[in-house]
Short mmCIF file of C-alpha atoms in Angstrom, two decimals:
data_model
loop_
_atom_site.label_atom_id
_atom_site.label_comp_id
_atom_site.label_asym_id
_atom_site.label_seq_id
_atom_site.Cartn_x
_atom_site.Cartn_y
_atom_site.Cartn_z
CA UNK Y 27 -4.99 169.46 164.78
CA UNK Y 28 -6.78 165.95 165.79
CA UNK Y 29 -7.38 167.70 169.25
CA UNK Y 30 -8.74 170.71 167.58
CA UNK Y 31 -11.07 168.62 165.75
CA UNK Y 32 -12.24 166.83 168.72
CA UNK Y 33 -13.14 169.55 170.43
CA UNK Y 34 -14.99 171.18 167.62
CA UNK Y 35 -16.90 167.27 167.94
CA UNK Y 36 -17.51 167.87 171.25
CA UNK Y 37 -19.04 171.23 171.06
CA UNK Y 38 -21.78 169.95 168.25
CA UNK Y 39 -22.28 166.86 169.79
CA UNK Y 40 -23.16 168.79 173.07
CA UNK Y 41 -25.34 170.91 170.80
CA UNK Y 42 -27.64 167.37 169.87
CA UNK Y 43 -25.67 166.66 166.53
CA UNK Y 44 -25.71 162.75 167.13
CA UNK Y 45 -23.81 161.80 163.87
CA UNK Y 46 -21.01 164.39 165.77
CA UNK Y 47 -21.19 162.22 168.96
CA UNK Y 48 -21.00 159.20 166.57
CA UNK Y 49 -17.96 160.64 165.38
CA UNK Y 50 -16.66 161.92 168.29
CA UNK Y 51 -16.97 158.57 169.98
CA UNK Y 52 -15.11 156.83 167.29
CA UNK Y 53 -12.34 159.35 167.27
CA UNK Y 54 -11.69 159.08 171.06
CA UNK Y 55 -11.78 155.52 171.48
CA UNK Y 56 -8.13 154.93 171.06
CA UNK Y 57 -6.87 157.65 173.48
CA UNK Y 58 -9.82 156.32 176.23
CA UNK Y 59 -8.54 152.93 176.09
CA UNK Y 60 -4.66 153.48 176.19
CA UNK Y 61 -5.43 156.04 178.93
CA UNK Y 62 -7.76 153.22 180.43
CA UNK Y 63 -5.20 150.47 179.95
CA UNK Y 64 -2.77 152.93 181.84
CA UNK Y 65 -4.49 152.67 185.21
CA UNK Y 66 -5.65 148.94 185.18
CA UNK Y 67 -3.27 146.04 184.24
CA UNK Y 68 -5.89 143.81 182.51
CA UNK Y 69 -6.48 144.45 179.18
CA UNK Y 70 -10.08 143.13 179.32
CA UNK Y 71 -10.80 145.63 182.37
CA UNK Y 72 -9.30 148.32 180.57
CA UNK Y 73 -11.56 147.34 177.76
CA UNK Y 74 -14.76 147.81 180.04
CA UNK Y 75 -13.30 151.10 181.40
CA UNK Y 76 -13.05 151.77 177.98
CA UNK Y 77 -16.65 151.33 177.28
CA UNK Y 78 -18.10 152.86 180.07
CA UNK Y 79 -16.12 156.03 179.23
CA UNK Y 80 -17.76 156.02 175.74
CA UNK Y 81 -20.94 155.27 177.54
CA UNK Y 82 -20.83 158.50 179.86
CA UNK Y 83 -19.51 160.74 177.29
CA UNK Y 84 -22.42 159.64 175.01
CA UNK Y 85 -25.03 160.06 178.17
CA UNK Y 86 -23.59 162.90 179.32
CA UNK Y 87 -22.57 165.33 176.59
CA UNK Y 88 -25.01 167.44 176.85
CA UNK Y 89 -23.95 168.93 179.90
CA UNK Y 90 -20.40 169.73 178.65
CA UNK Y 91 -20.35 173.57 178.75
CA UNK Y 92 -17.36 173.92 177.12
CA UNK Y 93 -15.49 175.89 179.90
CA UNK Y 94 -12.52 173.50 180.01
CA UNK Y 95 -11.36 171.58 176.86
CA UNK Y 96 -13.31 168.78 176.34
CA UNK Y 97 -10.02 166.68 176.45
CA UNK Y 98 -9.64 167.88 179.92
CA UNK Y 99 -13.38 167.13 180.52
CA UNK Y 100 -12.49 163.65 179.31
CA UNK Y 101 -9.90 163.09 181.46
CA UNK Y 102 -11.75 163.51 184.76
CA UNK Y 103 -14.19 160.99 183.31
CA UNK Y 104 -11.59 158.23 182.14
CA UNK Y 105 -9.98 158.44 185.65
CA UNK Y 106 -13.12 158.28 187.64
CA UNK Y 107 -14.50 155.75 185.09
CA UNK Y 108 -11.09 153.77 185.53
CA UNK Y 109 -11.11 154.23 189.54
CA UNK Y 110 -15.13 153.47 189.84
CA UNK Y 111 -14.26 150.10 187.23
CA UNK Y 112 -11.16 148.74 189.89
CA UNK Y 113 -13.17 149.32 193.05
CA UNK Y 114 -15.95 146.52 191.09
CA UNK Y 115 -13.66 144.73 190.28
CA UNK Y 116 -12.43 144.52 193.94
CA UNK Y 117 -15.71 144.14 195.36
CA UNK Y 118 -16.85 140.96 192.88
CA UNK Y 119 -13.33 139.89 193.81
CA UNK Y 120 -14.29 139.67 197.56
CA UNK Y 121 -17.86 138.52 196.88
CA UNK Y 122 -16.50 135.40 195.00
CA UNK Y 123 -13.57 134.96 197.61
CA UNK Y 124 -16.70 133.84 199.50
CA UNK Y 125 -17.94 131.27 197.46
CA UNK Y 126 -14.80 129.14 196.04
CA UNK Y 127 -11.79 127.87 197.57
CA UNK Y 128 -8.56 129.88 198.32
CA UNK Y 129 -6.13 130.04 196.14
CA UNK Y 130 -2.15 130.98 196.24
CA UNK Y 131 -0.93 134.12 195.82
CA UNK Y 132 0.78 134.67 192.79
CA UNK Y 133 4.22 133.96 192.57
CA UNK Y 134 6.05 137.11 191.80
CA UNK Y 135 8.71 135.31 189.46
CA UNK Y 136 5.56 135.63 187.00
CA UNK Y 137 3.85 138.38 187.98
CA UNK Y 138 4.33 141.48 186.24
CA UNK Y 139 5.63 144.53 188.60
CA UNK Y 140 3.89 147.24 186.27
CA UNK Y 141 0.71 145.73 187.27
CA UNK Y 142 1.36 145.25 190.36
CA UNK Y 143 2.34 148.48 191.15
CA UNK Y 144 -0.16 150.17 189.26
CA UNK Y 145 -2.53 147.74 191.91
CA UNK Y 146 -0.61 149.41 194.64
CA UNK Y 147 -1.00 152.99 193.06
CA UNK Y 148 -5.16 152.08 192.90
CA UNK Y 149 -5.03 150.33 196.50
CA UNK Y 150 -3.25 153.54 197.67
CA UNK Y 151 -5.70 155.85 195.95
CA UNK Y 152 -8.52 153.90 197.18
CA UNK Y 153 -7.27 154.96 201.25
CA UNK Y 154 -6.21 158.43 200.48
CA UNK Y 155 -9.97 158.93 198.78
CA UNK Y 156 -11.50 157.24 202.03
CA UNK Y 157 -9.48 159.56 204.31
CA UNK Y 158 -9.13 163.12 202.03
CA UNK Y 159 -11.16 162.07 198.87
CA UNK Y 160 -9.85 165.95 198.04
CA UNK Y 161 -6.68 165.25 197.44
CA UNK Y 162 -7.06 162.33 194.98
CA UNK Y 163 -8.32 164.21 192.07
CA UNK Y 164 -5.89 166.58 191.74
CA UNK Y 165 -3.06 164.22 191.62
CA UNK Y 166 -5.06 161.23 188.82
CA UNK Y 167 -5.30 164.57 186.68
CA UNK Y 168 -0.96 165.50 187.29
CA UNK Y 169 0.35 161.98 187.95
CA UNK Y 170 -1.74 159.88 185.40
CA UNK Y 171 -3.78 161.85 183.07
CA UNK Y 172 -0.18 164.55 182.72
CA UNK Y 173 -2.35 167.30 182.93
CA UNK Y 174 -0.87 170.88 183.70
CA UNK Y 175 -1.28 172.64 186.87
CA UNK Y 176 -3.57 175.31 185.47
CA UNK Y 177 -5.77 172.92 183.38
CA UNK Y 178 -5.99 171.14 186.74
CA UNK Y 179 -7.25 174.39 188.54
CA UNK Y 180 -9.91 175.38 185.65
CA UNK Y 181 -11.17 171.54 185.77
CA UNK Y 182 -11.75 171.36 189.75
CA UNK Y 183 -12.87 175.12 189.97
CA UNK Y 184 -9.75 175.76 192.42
CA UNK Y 185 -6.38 177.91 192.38
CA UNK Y 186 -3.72 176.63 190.89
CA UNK Y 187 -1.63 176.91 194.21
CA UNK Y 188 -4.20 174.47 195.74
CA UNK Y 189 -3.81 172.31 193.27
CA UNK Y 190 0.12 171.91 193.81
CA UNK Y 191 -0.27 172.03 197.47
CA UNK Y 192 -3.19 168.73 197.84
CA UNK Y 193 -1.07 167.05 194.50
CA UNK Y 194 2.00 167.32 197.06
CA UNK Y 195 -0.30 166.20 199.82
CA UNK Y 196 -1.52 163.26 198.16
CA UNK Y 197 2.23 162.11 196.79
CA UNK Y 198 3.16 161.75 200.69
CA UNK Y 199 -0.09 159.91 201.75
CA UNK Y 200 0.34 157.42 198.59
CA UNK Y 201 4.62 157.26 199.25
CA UNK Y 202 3.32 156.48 202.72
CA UNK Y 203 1.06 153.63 201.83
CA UNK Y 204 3.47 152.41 198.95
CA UNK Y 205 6.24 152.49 202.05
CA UNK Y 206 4.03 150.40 204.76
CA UNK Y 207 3.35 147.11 201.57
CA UNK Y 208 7.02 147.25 200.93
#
């Protein structure tokens, strides 16, 4: 029901009703930031993922057609929005690297393994998307957002058997990668 009244949101809202995008934006923010806080370890970077999610729905509403669901719809933009929000993070990471001391690694008696995997799981995604950036979509929308094959297939405008075959694709590149930091 809650879904049902999202999407009926998301259809005004796309029609110019702002106090529906108000709405909409309030009703959503819970899902974007556990979804958010599912791909990046920090809470604080979820947070901004969180807000630039809200931020791109609100800019870009307009052009959802309404040929997917609009949680679907929302889904591509969390992951990208989460994916886009690490690879900053990385790159101020490297740019300050420059300017202060090093520091140790962190010792891994303290350091949680969810979030370090789930650092792996973006490094990994971050080399499969510079070598076959085709196959990395498909498998955010399975592996992280749980979408079904078919919703997968309407999203990226591709049949449903391509969609299983680049998911499987992109599970052996990222097993690969996870394999070669072990």
């Amino acid at each position: 029901m809650q879904n049902d009244h999202q999407e009926e949101l998301a259809r005004r809202a796309a029609d110019g009703d702002t106090r529906a995008l108000d709405d909409l934006l309030t009703a959503i923010r819970p899902d974007v930031l556990r979804r958010c806080a599912r791909f990046l370890p920090c809470w604080q970077d979820a947070e901004e993922a969180c807000q630039d999610v809200l931020l791109q729905v609100a800019r870009t509403i307009g052009r959802f057609e309404g040929r997917s669901r609009f949680s679907t719809w929302l889904h591509v933009v969390t992951a990208n929005s989460c994916r886009q929000t690490y690879r900053s993070l990385k790159r101020r990471a490297a740019e300050e690297a420059h300017d202060i001391p090093p520091v140790d690694l962190p010792d891994p008696r303290t350091t949680s393994v969810i979030a370090g995997s789930r650092l792996d799981l973006l490094d990994a995604l971050e080399q499969l998307e510079a070598r076959k950036a085709e196959l990395v979509g498909p498998m955010v929308l399975r592996d992280i957002c749980q979408l079904d094959y078919r919703e997968i297939a309407a999203q990226l405008g591709i049949p449903e058997g391509t969609v299983k075959s680049r998911i499987h694709q992109a599970r052996g590149h990222v097993r690969e990668y996870l394999m070669q930091g072990s």
